Each structure stands twice: as C-alpha cells, then as structure tokens.
Tab-separated table of C-alpha atoms in Angstrom:
chain	number	residue	atom	x	y	z
A	1	MET	CA	46.872	-3.507	12.274
A	2	ARG	CA	44.438	-0.684	11.765
A	3	GLN	CA	45.756	-0.084	8.296
A	4	ARG	CA	45.261	-3.691	7.386
A	5	HIS	CA	41.691	-3.557	8.573
A	6	PHE	CA	40.867	-0.357	6.840
A	7	SER	CA	41.668	-1.417	3.329
A	8	PRO	CA	39.336	-4.424	3.044
A	9	ALA	CA	36.673	-2.411	4.812
A	10	ALA	CA	36.915	0.292	2.162
A	11	ALA	CA	36.817	-2.286	-0.600
A	12	PHE	CA	33.799	-3.844	0.998
A	13	ALA	CA	32.084	-0.465	1.291
A	14	ALA	CA	32.631	0.063	-2.437
A	15	TRP	CA	31.347	-3.417	-3.121
A	16	THR	CA	28.259	-2.803	-0.988
A	17	LEU	CA	27.664	0.467	-2.777
A	18	SER	CA	27.813	-1.308	-6.104
A	19	ILE	CA	25.175	-3.726	-4.801
A	20	VAL	CA	22.941	-0.866	-3.753
A	21	LEU	CA	23.345	0.847	-7.085
A	22	SER	CA	22.854	-2.256	-9.175
A	23	GLY	CA	19.922	-3.360	-6.998
A	24	CYS	CA	18.151	-0.062	-7.506
A	25	GLY	CA	18.735	0.226	-11.202
A	26	ASP	CA	17.536	-3.128	-12.430
A	27	PRO	CA	13.874	-2.860	-13.331
A	28	ALA	CA	13.806	-6.259	-15.013
A	29	SER	CA	14.672	-8.193	-11.901
A	30	SER	CA	11.561	-9.603	-10.251
A	31	ASP	CA	13.675	-10.939	-7.427
A	32	PRO	CA	16.105	-8.183	-6.511
A	33	ALA	CA	18.062	-10.368	-4.145
A	34	SER	CA	19.074	-12.728	-6.909
A	35	GLY	CA	21.875	-11.479	-9.058
A	36	GLN	CA	23.015	-8.907	-6.552
A	37	LEU	CA	26.122	-10.720	-5.563
A	38	GLY	CA	26.668	-11.730	-9.160
A	39	THR	CA	26.594	-8.153	-10.364
A	40	ALA	CA	28.732	-6.959	-7.505
A	41	SER	CA	31.972	-8.606	-8.554
A	42	PRO	CA	33.603	-5.684	-10.430
A	43	ALA	CA	34.357	-3.831	-7.220
A	44	ALA	CA	35.487	-6.906	-5.315
A	45	ASP	CA	39.166	-7.732	-5.275
A	46	SER	CA	38.666	-11.358	-6.281
A	47	SER	CA	36.931	-10.869	-9.609
A	48	ASN	CA	36.263	-14.537	-10.198
A	49	PRO	CA	34.224	-16.079	-7.395
A	50	ASP	CA	34.972	-19.619	-8.552
A	51	ASN	CA	38.717	-19.136	-8.275
A	52	ALA	CA	38.219	-17.430	-4.954
A	53	THR	CA	36.267	-20.430	-3.736
A	54	GLU	CA	39.163	-22.757	-4.494
A	55	ALA	CA	41.627	-20.522	-2.714
A	56	GLU	CA	39.529	-19.978	0.396
A	57	PRO	CA	39.062	-22.525	3.173
A	58	ALA	CA	35.828	-24.462	2.869
A	59	VAL	CA	32.950	-23.204	4.983
A	60	GLY	CA	30.155	-25.344	6.306
A	61	LEU	CA	26.505	-24.478	5.824
A	62	ARG	CA	23.499	-26.404	6.949
A	63	VAL	CA	19.795	-25.804	6.829
A	64	GLY	CA	18.178	-25.421	10.210
A	65	ASP	CA	15.517	-23.832	12.381
A	66	SER	CA	15.580	-22.476	15.923
A	67	ALA	CA	15.803	-26.024	17.332
A	68	VAL	CA	18.963	-26.670	15.314
A	69	LEU	CA	20.354	-23.342	16.476
A	70	ALA	CA	19.682	-24.397	20.080
A	71	GLU	CA	21.619	-27.616	19.453
A	72	VAL	CA	24.579	-25.754	17.996
A	73	LEU	CA	24.502	-23.342	20.931
A	74	GLU	CA	24.558	-26.313	23.282
A	75	GLU	CA	27.630	-27.682	21.500
A	76	HIS	CA	29.434	-24.474	22.401
A	77	ARG	CA	28.578	-24.573	26.114
A	78	GLY	CA	31.572	-23.238	27.998
A	79	LYS	CA	32.273	-20.650	25.340
A	80	VAL	CA	30.949	-17.167	24.809
A	81	VAL	CA	28.803	-17.265	21.663
A	82	LEU	CA	27.936	-14.588	19.134
A	83	VAL	CA	25.022	-15.346	16.807
A	84	ASP	CA	24.858	-13.176	13.688
A	85	PHE	CA	21.464	-13.253	11.957
A	86	TRP	CA	21.895	-11.950	8.434
A	87	ALA	CA	20.681	-12.271	4.830
A	88	THR	CA	21.895	-11.446	1.355
A	89	TRP	CA	18.886	-9.125	1.051
A	90	CYS	CA	20.104	-7.151	4.067
A	91	LEU	CA	22.772	-4.713	2.913
A	92	ALA	CA	23.733	-3.627	6.422
A	93	CYS	CA	24.201	-7.280	7.396
A	94	MET	CA	26.686	-7.879	4.611
A	95	GLU	CA	28.436	-4.634	5.432
A	96	HIS	CA	28.901	-5.726	9.051
A	97	PHE	CA	29.676	-9.373	8.381
A	98	PRO	CA	33.462	-8.853	8.076
A	99	HIS	CA	33.384	-7.528	11.618
A	100	THR	CA	31.855	-10.794	12.819
A	101	VAL	CA	34.543	-12.763	10.967
A	102	ASP	CA	37.186	-10.532	12.485
A	103	LEU	CA	35.849	-11.099	16.010
A	104	HIS	CA	36.051	-14.851	15.450
A	105	ARG	CA	39.649	-14.563	14.261
A	106	ARG	CA	40.702	-12.283	17.095
A	107	TRP	CA	38.891	-13.847	20.033
A	108	GLY	CA	38.427	-17.476	19.020
A	109	ASP	CA	41.424	-18.415	21.166
A	110	ARG	CA	39.919	-16.618	24.137
A	111	GLY	CA	36.823	-18.786	23.974
A	112	LEU	CA	34.531	-17.043	21.512
A	113	ALA	CA	32.375	-19.167	19.211
A	114	VAL	CA	30.442	-17.646	16.318
A	115	ILE	CA	27.287	-18.903	14.628
A	116	SER	CA	25.764	-17.239	11.586
A	117	VAL	CA	22.126	-17.726	10.636
A	118	SER	CA	21.062	-16.671	7.156
A	119	LEU	CA	17.407	-15.724	6.658
A	120	ASP	CA	17.613	-16.306	2.938
A	121	ASP	CA	15.509	-18.535	0.771
A	122	ARG	CA	16.788	-22.078	0.481
A	123	ASP	CA	17.029	-21.550	-3.281
A	124	SER	CA	19.727	-19.000	-2.485
A	125	GLU	CA	21.961	-21.553	-0.812
A	126	SER	CA	24.747	-21.285	-3.394
A	127	ARG	CA	24.790	-17.497	-3.117
A	128	VAL	CA	24.850	-17.680	0.672
A	129	ARG	CA	27.646	-20.252	0.548
A	130	ARG	CA	29.665	-18.090	-1.847
A	131	PHE	CA	29.335	-15.053	0.394
A	132	LEU	CA	30.370	-17.022	3.468
A	133	THR	CA	33.328	-18.475	1.592
A	134	ASP	CA	34.427	-15.071	0.314
A	135	GLN	CA	34.193	-13.755	3.852
A	136	GLY	CA	36.161	-16.658	5.311
A	137	ALA	CA	33.324	-17.581	7.671
A	138	THR	CA	34.993	-20.678	9.124
A	139	PHE	CA	32.461	-21.130	11.914
A	140	ASP	CA	28.994	-22.667	12.235
A	141	ASN	CA	26.719	-21.375	9.501
A	142	LEU	CA	22.992	-22.043	9.311
A	143	LEU	CA	20.469	-21.292	6.584
A	144	SER	CA	16.945	-20.872	7.945
A	145	THR	CA	14.589	-23.726	7.136
A	146	HIS	CA	11.835	-21.157	6.748
A	147	GLY	CA	13.400	-18.917	4.118
A	148	ALA	CA	13.088	-15.170	3.651
A	149	GLY	CA	9.857	-14.326	5.351
A	150	LEU	CA	7.620	-14.091	8.382
A	151	LYS	CA	8.139	-17.677	9.515
A	152	SER	CA	11.864	-17.206	9.960
A	153	PHE	CA	11.374	-14.092	12.061
A	154	ASP	CA	8.707	-15.878	14.106
A	155	ASP	CA	10.735	-19.042	14.583
A	156	PHE	CA	13.911	-17.284	15.649
A	157	GLY	CA	11.899	-14.850	17.763
A	158	MET	CA	12.881	-11.568	16.181
A	159	GLU	CA	9.963	-9.364	17.103
A	160	ASP	CA	11.130	-6.336	15.158
A	161	GLY	CA	11.092	-8.238	11.861
A	162	THR	CA	14.349	-6.829	10.630
A	163	LEU	CA	18.051	-7.541	10.278
A	164	PRO	CA	20.840	-7.340	11.227
A	165	HIS	CA	20.262	-8.976	14.563
A	166	TYR	CA	22.936	-10.206	16.952
A	167	ARG	CA	22.731	-12.282	20.105
A	168	VAL	CA	25.425	-12.758	22.687
A	169	TYR	CA	25.367	-15.826	24.976
A	170	ASP	CA	27.476	-16.380	28.069
A	171	ARG	CA	29.529	-19.478	28.826
A	172	GLU	CA	26.530	-21.127	30.490
A	173	GLY	CA	24.509	-20.746	27.321
A	174	ARG	CA	22.308	-17.967	28.684
A	175	LEU	CA	21.273	-15.121	26.445
A	176	HIS	CA	23.264	-12.136	27.676
A	177	LYS	CA	22.219	-9.443	25.219
A	178	SER	CA	20.460	-8.924	21.872
A	179	PHE	CA	21.266	-6.237	19.357
A	180	GLY	CA	18.748	-5.226	16.701
A	181	ALA	CA	16.578	-2.364	15.522
A	182	GLY	CA	13.850	-3.368	17.990
A	183	ALA	CA	16.232	-3.001	20.933
A	184	GLY	CA	17.189	0.533	19.932
A	185	PRO	CA	20.162	1.938	18.056
A	186	PHE	CA	23.452	0.158	18.537
A	187	ASP	CA	26.988	0.169	17.290
A	188	VAL	CA	29.088	-2.898	16.503
A	189	LYS	CA	31.380	-1.669	19.273
A	190	ASP	CA	28.527	-2.375	21.706
A	191	ILE	CA	28.725	-6.017	20.621
A	192	ASP	CA	32.492	-5.990	21.154
A	193	ARG	CA	32.020	-4.594	24.642
A	194	ALA	CA	29.401	-7.206	25.557
A	195	LEU	CA	31.679	-10.004	24.301
A	196	GLU	CA	34.746	-8.576	26.019
A	197	SER	CA	33.015	-8.428	29.383
A	198	LEU	CA	31.913	-12.061	29.095
A	199	LEU	CA	35.291	-13.257	27.801
A	200	ALA	CA	36.990	-11.521	30.701
A	201	ASP	CA	34.553	-12.983	33.207
A	202	ALA	CA	35.936	-16.491	33.262
A	203	SER	CA	38.589	-18.484	31.478
A	204	PRO	CA	37.574	-21.271	29.160
A	205	PRO	CA	37.047	-24.487	31.113
B	1	MET	CA	26.897	48.124	31.611
B	2	ILE	CA	23.250	47.271	32.073
B	3	ARG	CA	22.887	46.979	28.326
B	4	LYS	CA	25.798	44.632	28.247
B	5	TRP	CA	24.118	42.532	30.898
B	6	HIS	CA	20.892	42.531	28.959
B	7	CYS	CA	22.731	41.444	25.917
B	8	ALA	CA	24.512	38.685	27.793
B	9	VAL	CA	21.287	37.489	29.404
B	10	THR	CA	19.594	37.434	26.049
B	11	VAL	CA	22.432	35.452	24.521
B	12	VAL	CA	22.350	32.984	27.410
B	13	ALA	CA	18.572	32.704	27.199
B	14	VAL	CA	18.711	32.031	23.481
B	15	ALA	CA	21.446	29.484	24.045
B	16	VAL	CA	19.395	27.736	26.746
B	17	VAL	CA	16.339	27.638	24.492
B	18	MET	CA	18.429	26.182	21.680
B	19	VAL	CA	19.932	23.541	23.945
B	20	LEU	CA	16.517	22.643	25.337
B	21	ALA	CA	15.119	22.414	21.842
B	22	SER	CA	17.883	20.102	20.743
B	23	CYS	CA	17.580	18.042	23.928
B	24	SER	CA	13.826	17.675	23.790
B	25	PRO	CA	12.977	14.057	23.188
B	26	ALA	CA	12.953	13.111	19.518
B	27	ALA	CA	9.610	12.278	18.006
B	28	GLU	CA	8.590	8.867	19.168
B	29	LEU	CA	7.253	6.044	17.078
B	30	LYS	CA	3.609	5.618	17.880
B	31	LYS	CA	2.115	2.189	18.132
B	32	LEU	CA	-1.235	1.851	16.394
B	33	SER	CA	-3.732	-0.837	17.225
B	34	VAL	CA	-6.610	-2.202	15.201
B	35	GLY	CA	-9.576	0.127	15.614
B	36	ASP	CA	-7.479	3.251	16.165
B	37	ALA	CA	-8.207	6.281	13.997
B	38	ALA	CA	-5.706	6.475	11.161
B	39	PRO	CA	-3.368	9.451	11.579
B	40	ASP	CA	-4.168	12.140	9.036
B	41	TRP	CA	-1.687	13.576	6.594
B	42	SER	CA	-1.658	16.346	4.007
B	43	GLY	CA	0.724	18.313	1.847
B	44	ILE	CA	2.883	15.278	1.065
B	45	ILE	CA	4.660	15.564	-2.266
B	46	GLY	CA	4.277	12.716	-4.733
B	47	VAL	CA	6.242	11.511	-7.740
B	48	ASP	CA	3.614	13.416	-9.765
B	49	ASP	CA	4.917	16.632	-8.126
B	50	LYS	CA	1.487	17.167	-6.579
B	51	GLU	CA	0.652	17.382	-2.906
B	52	HIS	CA	-1.308	14.488	-1.476
B	53	ALA	CA	-3.579	14.228	1.552
B	54	LEU	CA	-5.487	11.362	3.093
B	55	ALA	CA	-8.628	13.428	2.479
B	56	ASP	CA	-7.999	13.158	-1.279
B	57	TYR	CA	-9.159	9.545	-1.150
B	58	LYS	CA	-12.469	10.060	0.655
B	59	LYS	CA	-14.316	7.955	-1.874
B	60	ALA	CA	-12.141	4.902	-1.323
B	61	LYS	CA	-13.794	2.075	0.606
B	62	ALA	CA	-10.408	1.133	1.948
B	63	VAL	CA	-6.947	2.659	1.821
B	64	VAL	CA	-3.808	0.546	1.827
B	65	LEU	CA	-0.890	2.620	3.083
B	66	VAL	CA	2.434	0.931	2.399
B	67	PHE	CA	5.671	2.285	3.822
B	68	THR	CA	8.247	1.377	1.230
B	69	CYS	CA	11.406	2.745	-0.352
B	70	ASN	CA	13.774	2.268	-3.259
B	71	HIS	CA	16.913	0.901	-1.647
B	72	CYS	CA	15.539	-2.040	0.306
B	73	PRO	CA	15.658	-5.399	-1.487
B	74	VAL	CA	12.623	-6.621	0.444
B	75	ALA	CA	10.565	-3.566	-0.501
B	76	VAL	CA	11.698	-3.921	-4.110
B	77	ALA	CA	10.694	-7.593	-4.083
B	78	TYR	CA	7.151	-6.511	-3.266
B	79	GLU	CA	6.746	-3.795	-5.915
B	80	ASP	CA	5.134	-6.036	-8.520
B	81	ARG	CA	2.762	-7.375	-5.876
B	82	LEU	CA	1.673	-3.824	-5.018
B	83	VAL	CA	0.980	-3.027	-8.670
B	84	ALA	CA	-1.035	-6.264	-8.987
B	85	LEU	CA	-2.945	-5.535	-5.799
B	86	GLN	CA	-4.009	-2.070	-6.942
B	87	LYS	CA	-5.052	-3.511	-10.295
B	88	ASP	CA	-7.057	-6.311	-8.697
B	89	TYR	CA	-8.779	-4.166	-6.083
B	90	GLU	CA	-9.279	-0.859	-7.883
B	91	GLU	CA	-12.804	-1.659	-9.019
B	92	LYS	CA	-13.683	-2.702	-5.503
B	93	GLY	CA	-12.933	0.830	-4.335
B	94	VAL	CA	-9.521	0.241	-2.819
B	95	GLN	CA	-6.784	2.847	-3.034
B	96	LEU	CA	-3.180	1.872	-2.434
B	97	ILE	CA	-0.748	4.617	-1.473
B	98	ALA	CA	2.976	4.014	-1.190
B	99	VAL	CA	4.957	6.343	1.029
B	100	ASN	CA	8.685	6.654	1.519
B	101	VAL	CA	10.101	8.341	4.624
B	102	ASN	CA	13.741	7.348	4.167
B	103	ASN	CA	16.142	10.120	3.218
B	104	LEU	CA	18.970	7.982	1.843
B	105	PRO	CA	20.301	9.226	-1.513
B	106	ALA	CA	18.735	6.209	-3.270
B	107	ASP	CA	15.356	7.003	-1.715
B	108	ARG	CA	14.947	10.676	-2.578
B	109	LEU	CA	12.175	12.052	-4.754
B	110	ASP	CA	14.119	12.083	-8.023
B	111	LYS	CA	14.994	8.410	-7.537
B	112	MET	CA	11.409	7.638	-6.528
B	113	LYS	CA	10.210	9.142	-9.788
B	114	VAL	CA	12.556	6.909	-11.755
B	115	ARG	CA	11.453	3.839	-9.810
B	116	ALA	CA	7.733	4.602	-10.149
B	117	LYS	CA	8.111	5.035	-13.897
B	118	GLU	CA	10.239	1.933	-14.369
B	119	LYS	CA	7.847	-0.285	-12.451
B	120	GLY	CA	4.688	1.365	-13.768
B	121	PHE	CA	3.300	2.224	-10.354
B	122	ASN	CA	-0.484	2.538	-10.699
B	123	PHE	CA	-0.819	4.244	-7.324
B	124	PRO	CA	0.547	7.429	-5.719
B	125	TYR	CA	4.124	7.188	-4.462
B	126	ILE	CA	4.632	9.970	-1.949
B	127	TYR	CA	7.668	11.278	-0.071
B	128	ASP	CA	7.559	12.531	3.501
B	129	SER	CA	11.111	13.709	4.099
B	130	SER	CA	10.046	15.002	7.536
B	131	GLN	CA	9.359	11.355	8.464
B	132	LYS	CA	6.261	12.477	10.406
B	133	MET	CA	4.032	9.912	8.732
B	134	GLY	CA	6.443	7.196	9.782
B	135	TYR	CA	6.390	8.367	13.389
B	136	ASP	CA	2.607	8.813	13.402
B	137	TYR	CA	1.956	5.312	12.091
B	138	GLY	CA	4.850	3.691	13.918
B	139	ALA	CA	6.265	2.271	10.708
B	140	THR	CA	9.469	0.382	11.478
B	141	VAL	CA	10.444	-1.402	8.274
B	142	THR	CA	9.906	-1.388	4.547
B	143	PRO	CA	7.522	-2.772	3.506
B	144	HIS	CA	5.132	-2.126	6.396
B	145	VAL	CA	1.422	-2.085	5.655
B	146	PHE	CA	-1.489	-0.275	7.283
B	147	LEU	CA	-4.992	-1.058	6.060
B	148	LEU	CA	-7.518	1.721	6.680
B	149	ASP	CA	-11.190	0.811	6.541
B	150	GLN	CA	-14.028	2.994	5.245
B	151	ASP	CA	-14.146	4.930	8.523
B	152	ARG	CA	-10.370	5.380	8.253
B	153	LYS	CA	-9.724	3.216	11.220
B	154	ILE	CA	-6.841	0.794	11.319
B	155	ALA	CA	-8.084	-2.618	10.223
B	156	TYR	CA	-4.823	-4.483	9.731
B	157	THR	CA	-1.110	-3.844	10.119
B	158	GLY	CA	1.994	-5.807	9.299
B	159	ALA	CA	3.266	-7.753	6.332
B	160	ILE	CA	1.889	-7.922	2.808
B	161	ASP	CA	2.259	-11.696	2.850
B	162	ASP	CA	4.512	-14.244	4.502
B	163	ASN	CA	7.382	-14.587	2.041
B	164	MET	CA	9.704	-12.298	0.127
B	165	ARG	CA	9.598	-14.764	-2.770
B	166	PRO	CA	6.185	-14.526	-4.467
B	167	GLU	CA	6.247	-18.197	-5.475
B	168	LYS	CA	6.800	-19.260	-1.857
B	169	VAL	CA	3.898	-17.320	-0.357
B	170	GLU	CA	1.465	-19.396	1.663
B	171	THR	CA	-0.681	-16.726	3.311
B	172	HIS	CA	-1.675	-13.494	1.575
B	173	HIS	CA	-2.252	-11.528	4.751
B	174	LEU	CA	-3.046	-8.156	3.165
B	175	ARG	CA	-5.393	-9.569	0.518
B	176	ASP	CA	-7.155	-11.624	3.176
B	177	ALA	CA	-7.558	-8.506	5.306
B	178	LEU	CA	-8.840	-6.493	2.330
B	179	ASP	CA	-11.365	-9.170	1.403
B	180	ALA	CA	-12.624	-9.248	4.972
B	181	VAL	CA	-12.913	-5.468	5.261
B	182	LEU	CA	-14.721	-5.161	1.920
B	183	ALA	CA	-17.122	-7.902	2.978
B	184	GLY	CA	-17.798	-6.197	6.292
B	185	LYS	CA	-16.132	-9.011	8.201
B	186	THR	CA	-13.458	-8.961	10.860
B	187	PRO	CA	-10.023	-8.903	9.231
B	188	PRO	CA	-7.323	-11.355	10.297
B	189	ALA	CA	-5.099	-10.344	13.186
B	190	PRO	CA	-2.125	-8.087	12.509
B	191	THR	CA	1.127	-9.818	11.622
B	192	LYS	CA	4.709	-8.981	12.255
B	193	GLN	CA	6.141	-6.749	9.546
B	194	PHE	CA	9.508	-7.727	8.131
B	195	GLY	CA	12.029	-6.017	5.900
B	196	CYS	CA	14.660	-3.302	6.096
B	197	SER	CA	14.516	-0.986	9.080
B	198	ILE	CA	13.439	2.576	8.334
B	199	LYS	CA	16.279	5.025	8.848
B	200	TYR	CA	14.873	7.594	11.261
B	201	GLU	CA	16.936	10.714	11.797
C-alpha cells in the first residue's frame, strides 16, 4: 500500500518542481498562473490532458461563494467534512491535493465528505477543472465567485490571506478545527488525526 | 581528579548553554500598526551587490517596502505592477524597495539577480537571508506591503490591490494610500495581505 502511494507522490513532486521551475523562468508571462499546468505536462505520467480527461471519471465544479459553501456543508450534515481551500497559483496546495483525494477514497465509507474550494479566477475554470479531473476529485468542488484576490479571502474568512487552508467539520456541521499558516505550522497528519477522532466519535446515522 | 571535575562541569555548562540557546523562543513575528515607527534595517545585500539601509532613502517622501520573492506565483503576478508603480511615483519622491526573506533555492540572491534583470526592476531588490526584516515587520506572505511615510512611520499595510489579475482589480489600495500620504491626508485603512506564506526557518 505504501509503495503504491509513494510512486504517484514522487511523480507529483517532480511535476510540481517542473511547475516551480517553469513558473520562475518565464519572463514573458504577465500572468504566471496561466500556462503553468500547460507547461507542466512533460513530467506528468499522462502526457495528453485531453486523453486523460476522457479516461478519468467526470468531476463536478460549480462557482460559489461562502453562502454556497454553507449550503453544501448542510447537505453533508451527519458526515464529517473536510474542506480543502486551494488554488492553481498555490504550489503547496497542489502538492497536498492528492492527500485530500486519498482521504476521500479511504474514509468516504466511514462517513467522510470532502469539499474543495478553488480561489482561482473564474477565467481559469478550465484549468481548475483539468486539475481536479487529473486528480480524480470526485467530490464537491467549488470555484470562488470572487476570484484570486482579497474578496475571496474576506468572504471565506481566511484572516491570514494565504493557502493552503483546511477546515474540518463534525457530523453536526460545527467547525472542529482549521489548518492554515495563520493557525501555526501544521502537518497533513494533523488533519488526518482530527478527521480520525471525529470519524471514530460516532457512526454515520 | 579535581581537574577532571572541572572539565566535566565545563562540558556540562557548555551543553546546558547550547540547549538553552536552541530552546530559546524563536524570533517572533511582530505586528505593526499604522503610526508605529518603521523598523530600521541596514547592511542588506541587494541584486546590485551593494549593501542597503533604510537610511539610504532619507530623501524619499515615502518608502514602499514590498516583501516579495521569486517562487510565488502571486508575487510574480505583481512584478509588472511594482515596476509601473515606481515609474509613476518616482517624480513624486516615492522609493519602492523589494525585499526577499525566503531562502528557498528559487529565491536566493543569484536567482533574484536573474529575475530583477529579466523584469527590468527599477527599484532595489534586496535579500535578507537572516529573515530579520520579515520578523521585524511581521511580514507573513508575498507580496506584503508596508508604506512608510515621510517620518518613516507605518501609513498602510496589506495588499497592493484587491486582485491577482491586473485586469480584474477594482481597488488600488497601495496607490490610494500613496496618494493620500503624498497629499498629507489620512491613508485608507490597512487591508488583509494575500499570497504565498513566507517560509520562516
């Protein structure tokens, strides 16, 4: 099991590195976020994103603000919920995203629901969708109404103004714990532990 | 025997001092408010290989200190806006200074030099590998802006504007703050800064 996890993780690390390198070395790009995923394909195992899209299960993506997020959270009442705030301009977010997908796969049966919220510009919808598809993000996916800027951070209440940011909700829909730079250093294992404790607390209704 | 004891005591004492030193609380991020005196700095190497100090810019009516770096897509998205800002405000006596405190391989001085040249930075781009400037100003992300007025007091902190995409910007927070400061008016309230978190060590 560990072996199987390690290999994609290494590939993803290489892919992320290629993004970093290409992002830093392109003086002509006025919008560094655009083109990053496009230039990153050489290191990815599926070299043609279009083919990959056909092979992968379809993922949903809808535009929404904090009110829409509250609605989606409400739909998952009775489950433990992990919300992953991310963006294609956040390298650490993309690096950690496979972990979120993995949690959904492993603990979905135990009553874990996952919601991703992208703080990308709405013009980037196709890039966001492609990333989510490549990742196999078969859960609720939102794209912030407010795009890549202050309004998104204000609306979703992220005081530290940075990503990644994770929130864990209990089965009653109460915020159990937040993880982000503003709350101090954290490890993805801390998220696992928070989820595990809630999942163990009560069985799904 | 006594010598041996002395030696042992010395070794233990040194060890204790070392442990204490390593356990002493890490430098803490300060939190600056509008009106606070801007923390001073000096001896900070720039991409021009010269040492820079806040005192070098005494003549400036206002100093815009931007914590930025090479690797962060948000910071990179703002580079052209920084160049434009310096160009637009130079004659009004404004000096922009970009500082990087990240020590990632992509953010080191040699890479900063490449970046500054590529983008035609028309302002100093300095590197504080000790990260002291970051701690002193309480910089948390890149880009994170601190506007210093003529008395070198903090006049505004936060974001450059409200959107990573230049064409989507609605409020130019930094320019509004600069215009106010230069006109002797009260600058707009600080905003939240947003971007990539600074990697403190």
